[in-house]
Amino acid sequence: MKLLSVVLFAMMGTKKSQLQLIDCGTNLRRPQYTDISVTCGTKSIGLAILICPAMYTGYNESLLILNHVMNGPACKGTLDQSVIPPVVRFEFPLNTTNSCGSLFRTTSAAGTGIFSDFSNLQTVNISGVVRSYDPTTGPVTYNTELKYYYSCAYPLEYLTNNTQIDTSASSIAVKDNNGTFISTLSLNLFSDDNYISPLIIPKQGLELRTEIYTRVQATNLTSHYHVFLDQCYASISPQPDSDNSTIFNLFVPCNVDPLTVIRENGESQRACFSFPAFRFMEQPNEMMSTYFLHCITRLCEESTCSALKQCTNRRRRNAVPEIVDGVTGYTTISSTPITIRAERVVAIKEQETASNNSDTSTGLGVAVGFLAFVCIIVLIMAAVFYRTLKPLKRGLTAPP
């Protein structure tokens, strides 16, 4: 009876629980550290707290407050009696604007493997606490204060599936893996600097120096993070990890090709750059040069994106950093095939025309030379004939 009176006293002025003490049975006990379970989902974080131990201490579901957020139905707990033992559930999305007061904290670790010369990898930790609210008035209380802490760690990278590529765009779907952001990365090619008109590649290929506008964008992603491109390069191979293919770097950390223009990177949930169409020299005998774009992509926290773009000594050197457990690599997203028209055919025709002109000039020179030779022979023969006729003419004209 004493326990019941304490519970009723603690619940004065609050919403009465649908669950009664008698309904808890053997689950009516003192709270323990294991009374909370946390689900780190891909879209939201879910909390489940055993309600009977909380009721034993003097609280019901309306007196368990998430991160001091007492207003707003989305952040309040709901009683779930469909499970045994019954629990109070909290669920909130992975978004800083409506995550019910959760704390977002990002930690950095050095890159590993082939990306060791790039910037640090970020891992975000989302944490908070569910506290008990004691409505007791007066100088003393008989209720124990309850605190249920939760924490979820999310790597700022993507685990990708192979997907079919569409014209001028490719998409990467993210696996619904525990503790990994669910999102969609897309790489699209455009023909204008507003990134509105998709790039249409004709069958005969693009002309050299055609400006290609490229955009890598993330959707269904919390606004707390931005898209950052560490490296984008072109390769004849459609596979980004091919060792037998020549690559051409459009940009890498602290080094941008002179003809590549980085328009946006690490400033929002998209990254944009442009470059003029080129061809690979190792495809000299083909009518078209075909290659693919590969962009090494990851996320960065809004407050740290600017630091990633700074050129430091660590970013320049190739020292292998310490391998950190729990931190994986980057995501590489690839484009559709880019075909460039080989202007070699035009050059051959021009050379043939030049050759024909040269032959004509040569023939004309030979004809002129032959005529000059004939004229010289005629002049010589005329001179000889004149000398022969001159004495004869004198004889005929001499007086008798």
Short mmCIF file of C-alpha atoms in Angstrom, two decimals:
data_model
loop_
_atom_site.label_atom_id
_atom_site.label_comp_id
_atom_site.label_asym_id
_atom_site.label_seq_id
_atom_site.Cartn_x
_atom_site.Cartn_y
_atom_site.Cartn_z
CA MET A 1 0.00 0.00 0.00
CA LYS A 2 2.87 2.32 0.77
CA LEU A 3 4.35 1.73 -2.71
CA LEU A 4 0.97 2.32 -4.31
CA SER A 5 0.50 5.60 -2.47
CA VAL A 6 3.95 6.75 -3.56
CA VAL A 7 3.13 5.97 -7.18
CA LEU A 8 -0.19 7.80 -7.03
CA PHE A 9 1.50 10.76 -5.38
CA ALA A 10 4.12 10.92 -8.11
CA MET A 11 1.47 10.81 -10.80
CA MET A 12 -0.55 13.74 -9.49
CA GLY A 13 -1.21 16.31 -12.19
CA THR A 14 -0.01 13.98 -14.95
CA LYS A 15 -1.72 11.77 -17.47
CA LYS A 16 -2.84 8.51 -15.97
CA SER A 17 -1.18 5.47 -17.46
CA GLN A 18 -3.25 2.81 -19.17
CA LEU A 19 -1.03 0.27 -17.47
CA GLN A 20 -1.67 -0.53 -13.82
CA LEU A 21 0.80 -1.86 -11.28
CA ILE A 22 -1.13 -5.09 -11.04
CA ASP A 23 -0.61 -5.60 -14.77
CA CYS A 24 3.17 -5.76 -14.35
CA GLY A 25 3.15 -8.95 -12.28
CA THR A 26 6.68 -10.26 -11.74
CA ASN A 27 8.14 -7.45 -13.89
CA LEU A 28 7.43 -4.94 -11.15
CA ARG A 29 10.97 -4.46 -9.79
CA ARG A 30 13.70 -1.90 -9.30
CA PRO A 31 15.21 -0.35 -12.46
CA GLN A 32 18.38 -1.84 -13.94
CA TYR A 33 20.93 -0.70 -16.51
CA THR A 34 19.58 -3.20 -19.03
CA ASP A 35 16.06 -1.74 -19.04
CA ILE A 36 16.71 0.26 -22.24
CA SER A 37 17.31 -1.08 -25.72
CA VAL A 38 18.48 1.09 -28.61
CA THR A 39 17.89 0.49 -32.32
CA CYS A 40 20.27 2.48 -34.54
CA GLY A 41 18.23 2.47 -37.71
CA THR A 42 18.99 3.87 -41.13
CA LYS A 43 16.24 6.48 -41.01
CA SER A 44 15.62 6.90 -37.29
CA ILE A 45 16.73 5.89 -33.81
CA GLY A 46 14.37 3.85 -31.70
CA LEU A 47 14.36 3.52 -27.91
CA ALA A 48 12.44 0.96 -25.87
CA ILE A 49 12.40 1.30 -22.06
CA LEU A 50 10.77 -1.24 -19.74
CA ILE A 51 7.93 0.68 -18.12
CA CYS A 52 7.22 -1.57 -15.13
CA PRO A 53 10.54 -0.81 -13.34
CA ALA A 54 9.87 2.90 -13.95
CA MET A 55 6.39 2.52 -12.44
CA TYR A 56 7.93 0.70 -9.47
CA THR A 57 10.06 3.80 -8.88
CA GLY A 58 7.09 6.18 -9.19
CA TYR A 59 6.82 7.19 -12.86
CA ASN A 60 4.63 6.40 -15.83
CA GLU A 61 5.32 6.87 -19.58
CA SER A 62 4.29 10.55 -19.53
CA LEU A 63 6.97 11.28 -16.89
CA LEU A 64 9.86 9.96 -18.98
CA ILE A 65 11.20 12.93 -20.95
CA LEU A 66 13.55 12.72 -23.94
CA ASN A 67 16.38 15.29 -23.77
CA HIS A 68 14.27 17.76 -21.78
CA VAL A 69 11.93 18.13 -24.77
CA MET A 70 8.60 18.23 -23.02
CA ASN A 71 6.60 19.80 -25.85
CA GLY A 72 5.78 18.18 -29.13
CA PRO A 73 4.04 14.82 -29.56
CA ALA A 74 6.79 13.51 -31.85
CA CYS A 75 9.27 13.44 -28.96
CA LYS A 76 6.99 11.89 -26.35
CA GLY A 77 7.03 8.24 -25.42
CA THR A 78 4.18 5.91 -26.29
CA LEU A 79 3.15 2.90 -24.26
CA ASP A 80 3.39 -0.44 -26.04
CA GLN A 81 1.53 -3.25 -24.26
CA SER A 82 1.67 -5.59 -27.25
CA VAL A 83 5.01 -6.94 -26.03
CA ILE A 84 5.84 -8.69 -22.76
CA PRO A 85 7.08 -7.03 -20.68
CA PRO A 86 5.48 -3.75 -21.82
CA VAL A 87 7.73 -0.86 -22.88
CA VAL A 88 7.56 2.85 -23.60
CA ARG A 89 8.91 3.69 -27.05
CA PHE A 90 10.64 6.75 -28.46
CA GLU A 91 11.47 7.16 -32.14
CA PHE A 92 12.99 10.19 -33.85
CA PRO A 93 14.59 10.74 -37.28
CA LEU A 94 18.26 11.26 -38.05
CA ASN A 95 17.95 14.98 -38.60
CA THR A 96 19.33 17.82 -36.53
CA THR A 97 16.14 19.84 -36.98
CA ASN A 98 13.78 17.30 -35.41
CA SER A 99 15.97 14.77 -33.58
CA CYS A 100 14.33 15.68 -30.24
CA GLY A 101 17.39 17.41 -28.81
CA SER A 102 19.92 14.68 -29.56
CA LEU A 103 23.58 15.66 -29.56
CA PHE A 104 25.52 15.24 -32.82
CA ARG A 105 29.26 14.86 -32.40
CA THR A 106 31.73 14.01 -35.17
CA THR A 107 35.07 12.32 -34.66
CA SER A 108 37.87 12.00 -37.23
CA ALA A 109 40.25 9.21 -38.11
CA ALA A 110 42.94 8.99 -40.76
CA GLY A 111 42.13 7.34 -44.10
CA THR A 112 43.42 3.87 -44.78
CA GLY A 113 44.56 1.80 -47.75
CA ILE A 114 44.71 3.45 -51.16
CA PHE A 115 43.05 6.56 -49.71
CA SER A 116 45.71 7.15 -47.05
CA ASP A 117 46.77 10.45 -48.61
CA PHE A 118 43.28 11.89 -48.40
CA SER A 119 41.51 13.72 -45.61
CA ASN A 120 40.30 12.21 -42.37
CA LEU A 121 37.27 9.96 -42.26
CA GLN A 122 34.41 11.20 -40.11
CA THR A 123 32.16 9.19 -37.82
CA VAL A 124 29.15 10.84 -36.22
CA ASN A 125 27.87 9.91 -32.77
CA ILE A 126 24.26 10.72 -31.93
CA SER A 127 23.53 10.59 -28.23
CA GLY A 128 21.08 11.74 -25.60
CA VAL A 129 19.28 10.77 -22.40
CA VAL A 130 15.77 9.96 -21.25
CA ARG A 131 15.20 11.43 -17.78
CA SER A 132 12.44 11.04 -15.29
CA TYR A 133 10.41 14.10 -14.42
CA ASP A 134 9.37 14.30 -10.77
CA PRO A 135 6.18 16.36 -10.32
CA THR A 136 6.49 16.25 -6.53
CA THR A 137 6.15 19.63 -4.83
CA GLY A 138 7.79 20.35 -1.53
CA PRO A 139 11.25 20.03 -0.01
CA VAL A 140 11.54 16.25 -0.29
CA THR A 141 10.69 13.42 -2.70
CA TYR A 142 10.59 9.66 -2.40
CA ASN A 143 11.16 8.99 -6.07
CA THR A 144 14.49 7.85 -7.48
CA GLU A 145 15.81 9.87 -10.40
CA LEU A 146 16.07 7.78 -13.58
CA LYS A 147 18.45 8.39 -16.48
CA TYR A 148 18.53 6.22 -19.59
CA TYR A 149 21.44 7.08 -21.91
CA TYR A 150 21.55 6.13 -25.57
CA SER A 151 24.17 6.47 -28.28
CA CYS A 152 24.45 5.50 -31.96
CA ALA A 153 27.56 5.76 -34.13
CA TYR A 154 27.23 6.24 -37.88
CA PRO A 155 30.15 6.18 -40.34
CA LEU A 156 30.02 8.97 -42.88
CA GLU A 157 30.37 6.70 -45.88
CA TYR A 158 28.15 4.51 -47.99
CA LEU A 159 27.88 0.79 -48.61
CA THR A 160 26.82 0.45 -52.20
CA ASN A 161 25.06 -2.03 -54.39
CA ASN A 162 25.71 -2.49 -58.09
CA THR A 163 22.90 -0.87 -60.06
CA GLN A 164 22.01 -0.56 -63.72
CA ILE A 165 23.22 2.64 -65.36
CA ASP A 166 20.86 4.98 -67.20
CA THR A 167 21.67 7.49 -69.92
CA SER A 168 23.90 10.33 -68.68
CA ALA A 169 23.33 9.29 -65.07
CA SER A 170 23.97 6.48 -62.65
CA SER A 171 22.59 5.82 -59.20
CA ILE A 172 23.89 3.94 -56.22
CA ALA A 173 21.41 2.51 -53.74
CA VAL A 174 22.57 2.23 -50.17
CA LYS A 175 22.21 -1.00 -48.24
CA ASP A 176 19.90 -0.86 -45.26
CA ASN A 177 22.68 -1.83 -42.89
CA ASN A 178 22.55 -1.26 -39.14
CA GLY A 179 24.19 2.03 -38.31
CA THR A 180 24.55 3.25 -41.90
CA PHE A 181 22.78 6.24 -43.41
CA ILE A 182 20.22 5.26 -45.98
CA SER A 183 20.50 7.52 -48.98
CA THR A 184 20.93 7.59 -52.71
CA LEU A 185 23.95 8.98 -54.46
CA SER A 186 23.56 9.94 -58.10
CA LEU A 187 26.08 11.10 -60.68
CA ASN A 188 24.48 13.03 -63.54
CA LEU A 189 25.90 14.71 -66.64
CA PHE A 190 24.45 17.98 -67.93
CA SER A 191 24.96 20.27 -70.91
CA ASP A 192 24.45 23.59 -69.08
CA ASP A 193 26.01 25.29 -66.07
CA ASN A 194 22.64 25.41 -64.30
CA TYR A 195 22.58 21.59 -64.23
CA ILE A 196 19.10 21.44 -65.70
CA SER A 197 19.45 19.98 -69.21
CA PRO A 198 20.75 16.39 -69.21
CA LEU A 199 23.69 15.72 -71.47
CA ILE A 200 22.58 13.77 -74.53
CA ILE A 201 25.46 11.92 -76.14
CA PRO A 202 24.85 11.35 -79.88
CA LYS A 203 25.66 8.02 -81.51
CA GLN A 204 28.71 9.44 -83.21
CA GLY A 205 29.96 10.81 -79.88
CA LEU A 206 30.58 14.28 -78.50
CA GLU A 207 32.91 16.71 -80.14
CA LEU A 208 36.21 17.37 -78.44
CA ARG A 209 36.19 20.30 -75.99
CA THR A 210 32.43 20.01 -75.43
CA GLU A 211 31.86 21.24 -71.88
CA ILE A 212 30.55 18.44 -69.64
CA TYR A 213 28.86 19.53 -66.39
CA THR A 214 28.91 16.85 -63.69
CA ARG A 215 26.88 16.69 -60.47
CA VAL A 216 27.04 14.21 -57.59
CA GLN A 217 24.02 14.52 -55.32
CA ALA A 218 22.65 12.78 -52.22
CA THR A 219 18.95 12.42 -51.43
CA ASN A 220 17.09 11.23 -48.33
CA LEU A 221 20.01 12.44 -46.26
CA THR A 222 19.97 14.40 -43.02
CA SER A 223 20.75 18.07 -43.64
CA HIS A 224 23.52 17.89 -41.07
CA TYR A 225 25.97 16.58 -43.70
CA HIS A 226 27.29 17.65 -47.08
CA VAL A 227 28.64 15.77 -50.08
CA PHE A 228 32.41 15.97 -50.53
CA LEU A 229 34.41 14.68 -53.51
CA ASP A 230 37.96 13.67 -52.68
CA GLN A 231 38.92 12.67 -56.21
CA CYS A 232 37.35 12.40 -59.65
CA TYR A 233 39.13 10.75 -62.53
CA ALA A 234 38.42 9.26 -65.96
CA SER A 235 39.22 5.70 -66.93
CA ILE A 236 38.59 3.49 -69.94
CA SER A 237 37.45 0.76 -67.57
CA PRO A 238 33.89 0.95 -66.17
CA GLN A 239 35.24 -0.49 -62.91
CA PRO A 240 36.84 2.12 -60.64
CA ASP A 241 39.26 -0.37 -59.08
CA SER A 242 40.73 -1.65 -62.34
CA ASP A 243 44.54 -1.88 -62.22
CA ASN A 244 45.00 -2.35 -65.96
CA SER A 245 43.42 0.88 -67.10
CA THR A 246 45.01 4.26 -67.69
CA ILE A 247 43.44 7.03 -65.61
CA PHE A 248 43.33 10.78 -65.98
CA ASN A 249 42.80 12.79 -62.79
CA LEU A 250 40.38 15.68 -63.15
CA PHE A 251 41.18 16.66 -59.58
CA VAL A 252 42.70 15.19 -56.44
CA PRO A 253 43.35 16.85 -53.07
CA CYS A 254 45.36 20.03 -53.61
CA ASN A 255 45.70 19.41 -57.35
CA VAL A 256 43.14 20.36 -60.01
CA ASP A 257 43.59 19.95 -63.74
CA PRO A 258 43.86 23.40 -65.37
CA LEU A 259 40.80 22.79 -67.56
CA THR A 260 38.63 21.43 -64.74
CA VAL A 261 36.39 23.86 -62.85
CA ILE A 262 35.15 22.84 -59.39
CA ARG A 263 31.96 24.79 -58.91
CA GLU A 264 30.75 23.34 -55.59
CA ASN A 265 32.23 20.79 -53.20
CA GLY A 266 31.44 20.19 -49.55
CA GLU A 267 29.01 23.11 -49.40
CA SER A 268 25.68 21.32 -49.69
CA GLN A 269 24.20 17.92 -50.48
CA ARG A 270 25.55 18.13 -53.99
CA ALA A 271 28.97 18.62 -55.57
CA CYS A 272 29.42 20.08 -59.06
CA PHE A 273 32.29 20.46 -61.49
CA SER A 274 32.84 20.76 -65.24
CA PHE A 275 35.52 19.85 -67.77
CA PRO A 276 35.93 19.90 -71.56
CA ALA A 277 35.56 16.62 -73.45
CA PHE A 278 38.85 14.89 -74.24
CA ARG A 279 39.94 11.55 -75.62
CA PHE A 280 42.45 8.93 -74.53
CA MET A 281 45.58 8.61 -76.65
CA GLU A 282 45.61 4.84 -76.22
CA GLN A 283 42.54 4.58 -78.47
CA PRO A 284 44.11 5.93 -81.69
CA ASN A 285 42.53 3.53 -84.19
CA GLU A 286 38.94 3.72 -82.94
CA MET A 287 36.21 5.91 -84.39
CA MET A 288 35.20 6.98 -80.86
CA SER A 289 37.02 7.30 -77.56
CA THR A 290 34.97 5.86 -74.68
CA TYR A 291 35.66 6.32 -70.98
CA PHE A 292 33.95 6.60 -67.58
CA LEU A 293 34.07 9.08 -64.72
CA HIS A 294 34.76 7.78 -61.21
CA CYS A 295 34.28 10.03 -58.18
CA ILE A 296 35.46 9.04 -54.71
CA THR A 297 32.68 10.42 -52.55
CA ARG A 298 31.95 10.75 -48.85
CA LEU A 299 30.09 12.94 -46.41
CA CYS A 300 31.40 15.65 -44.15
CA GLU A 301 29.80 17.42 -41.24
CA GLU A 302 28.74 20.95 -42.09
CA SER A 303 31.14 22.50 -39.58
CA THR A 304 34.15 20.49 -40.78
CA CYS A 305 33.71 20.52 -44.57
CA SER A 306 35.79 23.66 -44.99
CA ALA A 307 38.69 22.07 -43.16
CA LEU A 308 38.69 19.11 -45.55
CA LYS A 309 39.41 21.40 -48.49
CA GLN A 310 42.52 22.86 -46.87
CA CYS A 311 45.87 21.67 -48.24
CA THR A 312 48.01 20.45 -45.38
CA ASN A 313 51.26 18.55 -45.21
CA ARG A 314 49.41 15.43 -44.12
CA ARG A 315 47.21 15.56 -47.18
CA ARG A 316 50.26 15.90 -49.43
CA ARG A 317 52.40 13.10 -48.10
CA ASN A 318 51.73 9.41 -48.69
CA ALA A 319 52.49 8.11 -45.22
CA VAL A 320 50.30 5.16 -44.19
CA PRO A 321 48.26 6.23 -41.13
CA GLU A 322 47.12 4.10 -38.29
CA ILE A 323 44.26 1.73 -39.11
CA VAL A 324 41.20 2.55 -37.01
CA ASP A 325 38.72 -0.18 -36.16
CA GLY A 326 35.14 0.47 -37.19
CA VAL A 327 35.99 2.98 -39.93
CA THR A 328 35.59 1.78 -43.50
CA GLY A 329 36.62 3.24 -46.85
CA TYR A 330 35.10 5.65 -49.29
CA THR A 331 32.33 5.20 -51.84
CA THR A 332 33.18 5.47 -55.54
CA ILE A 333 30.33 6.36 -57.85
CA SER A 334 30.74 5.99 -61.62
CA SER A 335 29.16 7.62 -64.65
CA THR A 336 27.62 6.22 -67.77
CA PRO A 337 29.92 5.72 -70.79
CA ILE A 338 31.15 8.99 -72.28
CA THR A 339 31.89 8.67 -75.99
CA ILE A 340 33.95 11.26 -77.82
CA ARG A 341 34.01 11.63 -81.59
CA ALA A 342 37.40 10.82 -83.11
CA GLU A 343 38.31 13.73 -85.39
CA ARG A 344 41.05 11.62 -86.96
CA VAL A 345 38.79 11.00 -90.00
CA VAL A 346 38.60 14.72 -90.79
CA ALA A 347 42.36 15.01 -90.46
CA ILE A 348 42.87 12.14 -92.93
CA LYS A 349 40.63 13.81 -95.49
CA GLU A 350 42.52 17.05 -95.13
CA GLN A 351 45.77 15.21 -95.61
CA GLU A 352 44.41 13.53 -98.74
CA THR A 353 43.35 16.90 -100.13
CA ALA A 354 46.76 18.33 -99.37
CA SER A 355 48.36 15.33 -101.10
CA ASN A 356 46.23 15.84 -104.20
CA ASN A 357 47.21 19.51 -104.30
CA SER A 358 50.86 18.51 -104.00
CA ASP A 359 50.54 16.04 -106.90
CA THR A 360 48.93 18.73 -109.05
CA SER A 361 51.70 21.17 -108.25
CA THR A 362 54.33 18.54 -109.04
CA GLY A 363 52.74 17.70 -112.41
CA LEU A 364 52.53 21.36 -113.33
CA GLY A 365 56.20 21.85 -112.48
CA VAL A 366 57.22 18.91 -114.66
CA ALA A 367 55.20 20.24 -117.59
CA VAL A 368 56.72 23.70 -117.28
CA GLY A 369 60.21 22.21 -117.11
CA PHE A 370 59.59 20.07 -120.19
CA LEU A 371 58.37 23.06 -122.18
CA ALA A 372 61.40 25.06 -121.13
CA PHE A 373 63.67 22.22 -122.25
CA VAL A 374 61.94 22.03 -125.63
CA CYS A 375 62.31 25.78 -126.06
CA ILE A 376 66.02 25.58 -125.35
CA ILE A 377 66.46 22.79 -127.92
CA VAL A 378 64.57 24.80 -130.50
CA LEU A 379 66.73 27.84 -129.84
CA ILE A 380 69.91 25.80 -130.14
CA MET A 381 68.74 24.21 -133.38
CA ALA A 382 67.80 27.62 -134.71
CA ALA A 383 71.26 28.98 -133.87
CA VAL A 384 73.00 26.08 -135.62
CA PHE A 385 70.78 26.39 -138.62
CA TYR A 386 71.46 30.13 -138.74
CA ARG A 387 75.22 29.61 -138.68
CA THR A 388 74.97 27.02 -141.44
CA LEU A 389 72.91 29.26 -143.68
CA LYS A 390 75.03 32.38 -143.12
CA PRO A 391 78.12 31.33 -145.32
CA LEU A 392 75.80 30.03 -147.95
CA LYS A 393 74.02 33.31 -147.99
CA ARG A 394 77.32 35.17 -148.38
CA GLY A 395 78.26 33.01 -151.39
CA LEU A 396 75.07 33.69 -153.10
CA THR A 397 75.38 37.41 -152.65
CA ALA A 398 79.14 37.72 -153.62
CA PRO A 399 79.87 39.61 -156.96
CA PRO A 400 81.00 37.53 -159.90
#
